[in-house]
XYZ file of C-alpha atoms in Angstrom:
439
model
C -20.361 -28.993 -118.113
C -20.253 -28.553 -121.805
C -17.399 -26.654 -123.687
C -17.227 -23.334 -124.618
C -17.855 -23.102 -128.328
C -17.123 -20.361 -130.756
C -17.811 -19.879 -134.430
C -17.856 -16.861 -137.235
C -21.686 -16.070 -137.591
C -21.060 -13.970 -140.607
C -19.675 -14.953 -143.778
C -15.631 -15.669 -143.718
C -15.265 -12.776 -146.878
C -14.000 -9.099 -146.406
C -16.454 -6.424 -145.594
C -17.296 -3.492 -142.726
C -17.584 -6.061 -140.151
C -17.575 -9.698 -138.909
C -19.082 -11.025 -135.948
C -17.842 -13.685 -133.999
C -20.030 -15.917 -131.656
C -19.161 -17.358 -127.861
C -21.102 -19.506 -125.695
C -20.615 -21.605 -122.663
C -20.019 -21.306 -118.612
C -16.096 -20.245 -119.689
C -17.101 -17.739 -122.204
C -16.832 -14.719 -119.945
C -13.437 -15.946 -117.933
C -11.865 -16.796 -121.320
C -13.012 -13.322 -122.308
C -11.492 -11.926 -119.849
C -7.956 -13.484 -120.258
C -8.485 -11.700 -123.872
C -10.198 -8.398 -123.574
C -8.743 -5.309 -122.121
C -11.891 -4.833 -120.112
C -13.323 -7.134 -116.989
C -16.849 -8.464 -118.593
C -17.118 -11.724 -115.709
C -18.985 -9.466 -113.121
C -21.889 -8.215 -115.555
C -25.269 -8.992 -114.223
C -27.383 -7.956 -116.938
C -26.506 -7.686 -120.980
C -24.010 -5.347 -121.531
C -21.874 -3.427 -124.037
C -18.266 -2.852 -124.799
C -15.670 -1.507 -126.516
C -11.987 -2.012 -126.569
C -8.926 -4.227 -127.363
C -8.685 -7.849 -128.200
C -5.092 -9.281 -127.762
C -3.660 -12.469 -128.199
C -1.553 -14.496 -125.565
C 1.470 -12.922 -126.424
C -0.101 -9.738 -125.693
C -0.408 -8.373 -129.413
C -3.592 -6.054 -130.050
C -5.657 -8.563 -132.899
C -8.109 -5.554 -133.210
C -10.661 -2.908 -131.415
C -13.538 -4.220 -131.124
C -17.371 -4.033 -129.611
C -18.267 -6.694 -127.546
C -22.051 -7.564 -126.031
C -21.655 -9.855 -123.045
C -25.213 -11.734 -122.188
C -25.341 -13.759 -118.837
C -26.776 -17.030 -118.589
C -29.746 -17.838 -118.606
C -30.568 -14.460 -120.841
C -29.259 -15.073 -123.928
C -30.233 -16.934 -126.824
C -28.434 -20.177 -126.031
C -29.421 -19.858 -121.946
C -25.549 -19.923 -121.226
C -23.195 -16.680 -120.958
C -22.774 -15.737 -124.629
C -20.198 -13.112 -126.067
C -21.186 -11.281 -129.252
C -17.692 -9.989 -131.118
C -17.699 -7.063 -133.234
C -14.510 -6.676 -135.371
C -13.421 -5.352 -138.414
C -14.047 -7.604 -141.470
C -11.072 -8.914 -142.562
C -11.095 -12.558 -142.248
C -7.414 -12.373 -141.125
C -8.626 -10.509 -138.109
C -11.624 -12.823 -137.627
C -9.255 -15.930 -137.790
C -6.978 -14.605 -135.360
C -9.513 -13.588 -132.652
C -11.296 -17.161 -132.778
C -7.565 -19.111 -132.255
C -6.956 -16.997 -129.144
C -10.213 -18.063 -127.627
C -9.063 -21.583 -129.335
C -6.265 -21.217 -127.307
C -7.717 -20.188 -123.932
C -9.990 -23.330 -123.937
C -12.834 -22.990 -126.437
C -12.978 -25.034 -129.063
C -15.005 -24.663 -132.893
C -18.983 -25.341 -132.691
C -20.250 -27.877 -135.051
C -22.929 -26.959 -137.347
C -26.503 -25.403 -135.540
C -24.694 -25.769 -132.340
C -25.669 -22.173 -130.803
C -29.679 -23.279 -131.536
C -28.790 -26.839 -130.539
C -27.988 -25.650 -127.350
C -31.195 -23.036 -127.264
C -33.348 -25.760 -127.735
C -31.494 -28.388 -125.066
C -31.544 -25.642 -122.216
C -35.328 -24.808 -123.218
C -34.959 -21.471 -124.453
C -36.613 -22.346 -127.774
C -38.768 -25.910 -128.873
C -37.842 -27.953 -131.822
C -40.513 -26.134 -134.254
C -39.133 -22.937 -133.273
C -35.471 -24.409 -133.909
C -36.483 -25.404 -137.202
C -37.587 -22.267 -138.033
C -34.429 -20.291 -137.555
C -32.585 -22.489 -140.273
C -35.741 -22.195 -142.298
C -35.426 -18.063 -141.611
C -32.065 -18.305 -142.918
C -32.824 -20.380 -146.061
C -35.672 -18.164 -147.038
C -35.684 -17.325 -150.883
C -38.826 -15.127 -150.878
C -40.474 -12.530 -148.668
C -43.423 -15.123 -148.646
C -41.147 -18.060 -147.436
C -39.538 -15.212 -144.655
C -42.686 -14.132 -143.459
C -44.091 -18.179 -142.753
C -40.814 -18.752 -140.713
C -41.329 -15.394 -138.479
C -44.380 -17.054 -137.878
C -43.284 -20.300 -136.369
C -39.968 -18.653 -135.107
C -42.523 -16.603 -132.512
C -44.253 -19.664 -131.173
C -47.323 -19.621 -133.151
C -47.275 -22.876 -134.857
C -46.213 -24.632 -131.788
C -48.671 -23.315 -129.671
C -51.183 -24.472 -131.917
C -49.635 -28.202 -131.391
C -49.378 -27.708 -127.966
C -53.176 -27.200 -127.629
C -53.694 -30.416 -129.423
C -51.614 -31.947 -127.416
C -52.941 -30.915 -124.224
C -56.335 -31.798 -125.078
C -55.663 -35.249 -126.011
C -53.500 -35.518 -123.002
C -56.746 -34.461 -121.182
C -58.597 -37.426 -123.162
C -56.105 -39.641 -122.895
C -55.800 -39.546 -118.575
C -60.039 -39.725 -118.683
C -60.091 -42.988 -120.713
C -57.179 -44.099 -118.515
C -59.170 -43.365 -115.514
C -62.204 -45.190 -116.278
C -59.420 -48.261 -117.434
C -58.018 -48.523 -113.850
C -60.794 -47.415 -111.744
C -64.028 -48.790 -113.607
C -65.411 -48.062 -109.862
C -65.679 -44.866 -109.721
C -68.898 -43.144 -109.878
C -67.607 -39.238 -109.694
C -65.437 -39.951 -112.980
C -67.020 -38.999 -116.843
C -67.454 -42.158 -118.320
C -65.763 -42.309 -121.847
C -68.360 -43.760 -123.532
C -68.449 -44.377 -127.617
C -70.305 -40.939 -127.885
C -67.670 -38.511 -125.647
C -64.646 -39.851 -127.720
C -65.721 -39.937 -130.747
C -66.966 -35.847 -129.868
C -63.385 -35.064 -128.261
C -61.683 -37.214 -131.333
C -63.004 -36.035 -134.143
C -62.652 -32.212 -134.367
C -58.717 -33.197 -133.087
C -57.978 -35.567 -136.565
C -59.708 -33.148 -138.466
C -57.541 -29.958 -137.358
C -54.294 -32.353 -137.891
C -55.718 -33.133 -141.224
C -55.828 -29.422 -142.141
C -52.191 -28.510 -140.746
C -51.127 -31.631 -142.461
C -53.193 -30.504 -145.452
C -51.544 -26.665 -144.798
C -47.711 -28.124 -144.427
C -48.021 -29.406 -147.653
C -49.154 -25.930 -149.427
C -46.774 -24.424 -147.155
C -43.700 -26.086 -148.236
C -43.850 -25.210 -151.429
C -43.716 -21.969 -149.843
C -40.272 -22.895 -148.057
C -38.961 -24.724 -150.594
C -40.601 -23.896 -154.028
C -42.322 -26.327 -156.640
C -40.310 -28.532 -158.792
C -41.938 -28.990 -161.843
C -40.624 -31.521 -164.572
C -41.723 -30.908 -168.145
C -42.098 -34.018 -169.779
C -43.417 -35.518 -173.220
C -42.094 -37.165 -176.139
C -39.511 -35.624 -178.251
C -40.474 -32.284 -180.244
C -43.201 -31.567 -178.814
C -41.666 -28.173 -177.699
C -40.428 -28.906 -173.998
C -37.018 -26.790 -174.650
C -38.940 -24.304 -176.160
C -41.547 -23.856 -173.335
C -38.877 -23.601 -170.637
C -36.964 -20.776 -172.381
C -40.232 -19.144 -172.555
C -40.917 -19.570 -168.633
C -37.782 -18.586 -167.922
C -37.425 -15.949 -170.485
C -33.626 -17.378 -171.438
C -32.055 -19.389 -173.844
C -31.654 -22.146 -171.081
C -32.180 -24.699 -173.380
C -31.178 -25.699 -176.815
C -33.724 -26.365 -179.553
C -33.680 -28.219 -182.780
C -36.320 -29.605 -185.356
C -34.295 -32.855 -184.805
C -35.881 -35.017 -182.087
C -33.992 -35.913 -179.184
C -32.323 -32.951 -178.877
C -32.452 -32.582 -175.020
C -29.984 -35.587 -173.480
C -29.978 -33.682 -170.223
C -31.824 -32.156 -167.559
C -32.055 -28.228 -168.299
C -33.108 -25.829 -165.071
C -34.414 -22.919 -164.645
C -35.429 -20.527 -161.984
C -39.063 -18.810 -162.392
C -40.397 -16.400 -159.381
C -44.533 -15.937 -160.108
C -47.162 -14.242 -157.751
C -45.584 -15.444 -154.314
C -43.904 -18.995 -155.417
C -40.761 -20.233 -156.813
C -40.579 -22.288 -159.384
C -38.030 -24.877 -159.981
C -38.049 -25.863 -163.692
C -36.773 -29.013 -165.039
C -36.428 -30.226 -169.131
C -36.066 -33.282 -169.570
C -35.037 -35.552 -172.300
C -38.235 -36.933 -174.881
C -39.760 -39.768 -172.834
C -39.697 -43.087 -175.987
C -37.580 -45.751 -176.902
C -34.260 -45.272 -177.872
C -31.082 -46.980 -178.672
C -29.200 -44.143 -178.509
C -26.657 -44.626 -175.715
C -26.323 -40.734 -174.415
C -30.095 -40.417 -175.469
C -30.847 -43.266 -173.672
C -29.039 -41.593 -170.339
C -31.493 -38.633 -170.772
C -34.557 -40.878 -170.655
C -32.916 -42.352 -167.743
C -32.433 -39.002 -166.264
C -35.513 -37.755 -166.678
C -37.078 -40.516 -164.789
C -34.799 -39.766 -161.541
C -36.139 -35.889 -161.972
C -40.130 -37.177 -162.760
C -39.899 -39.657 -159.422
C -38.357 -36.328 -157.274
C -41.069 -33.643 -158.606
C -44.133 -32.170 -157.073
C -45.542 -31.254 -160.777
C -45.961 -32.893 -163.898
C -46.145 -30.413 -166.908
C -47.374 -32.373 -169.851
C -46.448 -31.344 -173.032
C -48.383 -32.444 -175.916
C -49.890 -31.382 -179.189
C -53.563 -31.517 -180.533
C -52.914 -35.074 -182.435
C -51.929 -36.447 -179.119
C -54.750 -35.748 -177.648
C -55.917 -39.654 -176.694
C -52.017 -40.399 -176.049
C -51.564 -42.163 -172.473
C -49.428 -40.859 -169.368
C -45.841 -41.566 -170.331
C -44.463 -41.811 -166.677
C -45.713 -43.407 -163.493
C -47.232 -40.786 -161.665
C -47.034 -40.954 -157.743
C -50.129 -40.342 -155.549
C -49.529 -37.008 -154.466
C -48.170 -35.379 -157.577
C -49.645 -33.002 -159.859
C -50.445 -33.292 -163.346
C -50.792 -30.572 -165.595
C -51.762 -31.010 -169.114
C -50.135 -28.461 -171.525
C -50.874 -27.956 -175.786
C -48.602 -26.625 -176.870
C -47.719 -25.201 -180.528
C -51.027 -23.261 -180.404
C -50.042 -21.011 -182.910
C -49.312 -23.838 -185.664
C -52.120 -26.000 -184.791
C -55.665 -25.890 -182.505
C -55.496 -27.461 -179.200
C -58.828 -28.998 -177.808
C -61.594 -27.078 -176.665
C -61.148 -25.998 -173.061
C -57.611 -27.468 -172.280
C -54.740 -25.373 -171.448
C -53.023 -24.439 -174.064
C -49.887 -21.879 -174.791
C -47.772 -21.146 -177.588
C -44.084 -21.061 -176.412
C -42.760 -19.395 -179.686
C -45.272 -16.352 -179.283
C -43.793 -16.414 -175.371
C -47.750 -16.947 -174.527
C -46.753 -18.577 -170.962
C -48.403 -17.173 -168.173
C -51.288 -19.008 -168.003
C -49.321 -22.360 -167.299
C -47.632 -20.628 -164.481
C -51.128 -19.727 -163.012
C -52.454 -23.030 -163.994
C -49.102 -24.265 -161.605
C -49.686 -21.881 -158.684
C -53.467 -22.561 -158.821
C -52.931 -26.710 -158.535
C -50.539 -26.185 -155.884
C -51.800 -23.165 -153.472
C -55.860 -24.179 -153.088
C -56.151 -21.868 -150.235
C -54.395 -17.992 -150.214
C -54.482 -18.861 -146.189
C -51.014 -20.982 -146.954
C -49.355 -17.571 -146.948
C -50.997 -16.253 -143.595
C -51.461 -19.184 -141.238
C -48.791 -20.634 -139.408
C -47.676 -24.014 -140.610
C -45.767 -27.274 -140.002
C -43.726 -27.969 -143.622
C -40.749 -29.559 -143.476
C -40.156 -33.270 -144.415
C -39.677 -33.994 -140.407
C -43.098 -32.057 -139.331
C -45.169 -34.013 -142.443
C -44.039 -37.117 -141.381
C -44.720 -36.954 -137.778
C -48.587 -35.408 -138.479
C -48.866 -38.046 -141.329
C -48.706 -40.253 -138.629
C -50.704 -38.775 -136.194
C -53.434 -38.387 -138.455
C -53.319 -42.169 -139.121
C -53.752 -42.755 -135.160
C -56.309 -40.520 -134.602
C -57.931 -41.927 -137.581
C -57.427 -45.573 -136.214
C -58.946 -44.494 -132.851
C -61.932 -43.102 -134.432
C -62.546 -46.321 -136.458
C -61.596 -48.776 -133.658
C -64.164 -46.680 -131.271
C -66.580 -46.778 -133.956
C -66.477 -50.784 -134.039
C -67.177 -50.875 -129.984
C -63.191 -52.050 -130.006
C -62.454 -51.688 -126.202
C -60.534 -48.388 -124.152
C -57.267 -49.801 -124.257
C -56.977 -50.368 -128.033
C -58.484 -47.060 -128.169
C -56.392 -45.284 -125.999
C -52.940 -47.416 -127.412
C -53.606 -45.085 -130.428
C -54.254 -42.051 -129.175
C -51.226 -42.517 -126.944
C -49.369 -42.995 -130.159
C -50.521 -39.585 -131.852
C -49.642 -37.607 -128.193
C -46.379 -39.039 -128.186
C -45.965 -37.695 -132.134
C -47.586 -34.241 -131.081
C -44.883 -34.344 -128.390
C -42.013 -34.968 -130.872
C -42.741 -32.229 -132.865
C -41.968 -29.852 -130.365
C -39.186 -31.958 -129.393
C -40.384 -32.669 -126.008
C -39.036 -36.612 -126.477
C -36.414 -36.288 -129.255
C -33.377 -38.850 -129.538
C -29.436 -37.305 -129.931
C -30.029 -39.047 -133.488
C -32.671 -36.882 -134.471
C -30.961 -33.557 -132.373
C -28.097 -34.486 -135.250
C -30.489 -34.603 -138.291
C -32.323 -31.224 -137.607
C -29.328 -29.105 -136.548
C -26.875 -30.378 -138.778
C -28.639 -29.026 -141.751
C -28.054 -25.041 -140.100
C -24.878 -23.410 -140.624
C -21.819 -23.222 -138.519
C -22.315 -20.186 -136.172
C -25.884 -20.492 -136.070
C-alpha cells in the first residue's frame, strides 16, 4: 500500500485561494479525523464545505473540499481537493495536520507519477501535463492539449500494433516453417508492411523536431568576429539596450540574452563575444564562452559584412544546426546580391527573424499535428527509425527472418517505451522529477 501524499498545488504566496492536494487509500479516513463532515462513505465525487481543525481541535480555516473515490480521480486512488483561503500560514497549517494524521509530503510529479503507475494516463500523456504547465505561448499550450488528450499516443499505438502484427507473422513462419494456412513473409510482404511504418516514424521524428522548438523555443547564437555589429543586431531584435556597443573591438566579453516572441515562436537570443585570437585574459573567457553557447544552439546567425564575403565558418557547426548568414551594416556599405541582409542601426530586423522562423518551421502543420518533442521522445524514435531502417536494408540483402525480425523487435520494444508500457523506476525518476511538487 503506498502512503498518502499531500502537497500545495498552487503557488505558496498570498492570494483569494490556495488549494491543497491529497491522495492515497488513507486520504478519506485521515480526512475524516480532520474535517467537520464524514467524506469516507462517498460513492461518487462529491462536494463540501466546512471546518478544518487541527488535533487539538482548533478551527485552521472553512474550507471547500471535493472528495473523488478511487479509481475516479486523476491519480486512480481516493483524492481530496482542499479549498482554503490563501494565506500560506493557513495552507501550512492544514498540510501538518494531515502530516500529522499519517500523510506525509509528495515528491516532485508524484500525483501524475501515480496517474501513470495505476494506468489512468500513459507516459506521453504524463509528459504532456508538465509540458502544459511549462507552456510559454498559446502555440506551445495548444501542442500539449493535443498529446494531453491521447492523440499523439494513439498514433504510436497504431504503429505499434501493426508491427506487433508483423512481428508474430514473421515469428510464425520462424517456428512453424510447416504450415501451409500461414502468409508467408516473404522479401516482398515485409518490405510492403515495413516501409510505409519507417517512413511515418521518420515524419513524427521529422515533426518532434519542428515541434520542439514549439515547446521550448529556438536558441539562436549570433556569432562573428568582433565589430561586425552583433551587439547592435540583438538590441535591434530585441528592441532594448541589452547589449553594450562600442567602435572598440571586443567589446562583448559575455554572453548577452534576449527574449524575442515572432509569428508563433520564441526566440532565445544569445551575443556572444567576437570569435579571433586573443590574449586578452577576460576577452579570452568570452571566446571561451561563446563556444559553450555555439555547441548548445539550434541556430547560427552569422554576422558579417560585404568585405567578408569569402571569409570561412568561424565555429564547428554540428549536423543538425542551422546556419543563417546575416550582412549586416547595410546602410554603410552594399551586401551581396541576393543574401540576407539588415541594417541594425536603421532597426531593419524583421526579415532575419522570418529568415529564422522559415529555417526552422518547414511545414505550418508543426502547429496543428500532434507531436512527440521532447529530448526523451526524439531519442527513442531516433532509434526506432534506425531499426526499421536496418530491417529494411537487412531484408533487402535476402539477410534471413530472425535478423530481420531481431530489429523490428527492437523498434516495438522503443514504440512501447514511449508510452511507457516497459519503463524502468530510473526513467519513472527522470520524467517526473522535472514537474513540480503538487503536480
Amino acid at each position: 500500500m503506498r502512503k498518502t501524499i499531500i502537497a500545495l498545488a498552487t503557488p505558496p504566496l498570498k492570494s483569494a485561494l490556495a488549494v491543497i492536494r491529497v491522495s492515497g487509500d488513507e486520504a478519506f479516513n485521515i480526512t475524516d479525523s480532520l474535517f467537520n463532515k464524514k467524506i469516507s462513505t462517498v460513492k461518487s465525487r462529491s462536494s463540501f464545505v466546512g471546518k478544518i481543525s487541527d488535533k487539538h481541535g482548533m478551527v485552521i480555516d472553512e474550507v471547500v473540499l471535493l472528495a473523488y473515490p478511487a479509481p475516479r480521480s486523476m491519480t486512480g486512488e481516493n483524492v481530496v481537493e482542499i479549498f482554503c483561503h490563501g494565506n500560506p500560514l493557513i495552507a501550512d497549517d492544514i498540510i501538518k495536520a494531515y502530516l500529522e494524521n499519517g500523510a506525509i509530503y509528495a515528491t516532485r510529479g508524484e500525483f501524475t507519477e501515480r496517474a501513470f503507475l495505476n494506468g489512468k494516463v500513459d507516459l506521453i500523456e504524463a509528459e504532456a501535463v508538465n509540458d502544459l504547465i511549462n507552456s510559454t505561448t498559446r502555440e506551445a499550450r495548444a501542442l500539449s492539449l493535443k498529446s494531453l488528450s491521447g492523440q499523439a499516443s494513439t498514433l504510436v499505438i497504431n504503429l505499434k500494433n501493426q508491427l506487433g502484427k508483423l512481428i508474430g507473422l514473421i515469428e510464425t513462419n520462424i517456428d512453424y516453417p510447416e504450415y501451409d494456412d500461414v502468409e508467408e513473409a516473404n522479401q516482398e510482404l515485409i518490405k510492403k508492411e515495413v516501409k510505409p511504418l519507417q517512413k511515418q516514424i521518420e515524419k513524427i521524428l521529422s515533426s518532434g523536431t519542428e515541434a520542439r522548438f514549439v515547446h521550448e523555443g529556438i536558441k539562436v547564437a549570433l556569432i562573428g568576429k568582433p565589430n561586425v555589429g552583433k551587439s547592435s543586431l540583438l538590441n535591434a531584435l530585441v528592441k532594448k539596450d541589452k547589449a553594450l556597443v562600442s567602435a572598440i573591438p571586443g567589446t562583448t566579453r559575455d554572453i548577452v540574452e534576449g527574449d524575442v516572441f515572432y509569428d508563433g515562436l520564441m526566440f532565445h537570443f544569445y551575443d556572444t563575444a567576437g570569435l579571433h585570437e586573443s590574449s586578452d585574459f577576460l576577452e579570452g573567457l568570452g571566446i571561451k564562452k561563446t563556444q559553450e553557447i555555439v555547441s548548445e544552439a539550434d541556430v547560427l546567425l552569422w554576422i558579417k559584412e560585404s568585405e567578408d564575403k569569402d571569409e570561412p565558418l568561424p565555429v564547428q557547426k554540428k549536423q543538425d544546426q542551422i546556419l543563417i548568414v546575416v550582412y549586416n551594416k547595410d546602410d554603410l556599405k552594399t551586401p551581396p546580391n541576393n543574401e540576407l541582409h539588415t541594417s541594425a542601426l536603421k532597426g531593419e530586423v524583421e526579415n532575419v527573424l522570418k529568415a529564422i522562423r522559415d529555417k526552422a518551421i518547414t511545414s505550418e502543420q508543426t502547429f496543428s499535428l500532434p507531436s512527440l518533442a521532447n529530448k526523451r521522445q526524439l531519442s527513442l524514435l531516433g532509434r526506432i527509425n534506425s531499426d526499421l531502417k536496418q530491417a529494411l536494408e537487412d531484408n533487402e540483402e535476402g539477410a534471413p527472418l530472425d535478423l530481420i525480425s531481431a530489429s523490428l523487435l527492437s523498434a516495438y520494444q522503443g514504440l512501447k517505451a514511449l508510452v511507457g508500457e516497459e519503463v524502468s523506476s530510473d526513467l519513472e525518476d527522470e520524467v517526473f522529477g522535472n514537474f513540480c511538487v503538487g503536480k
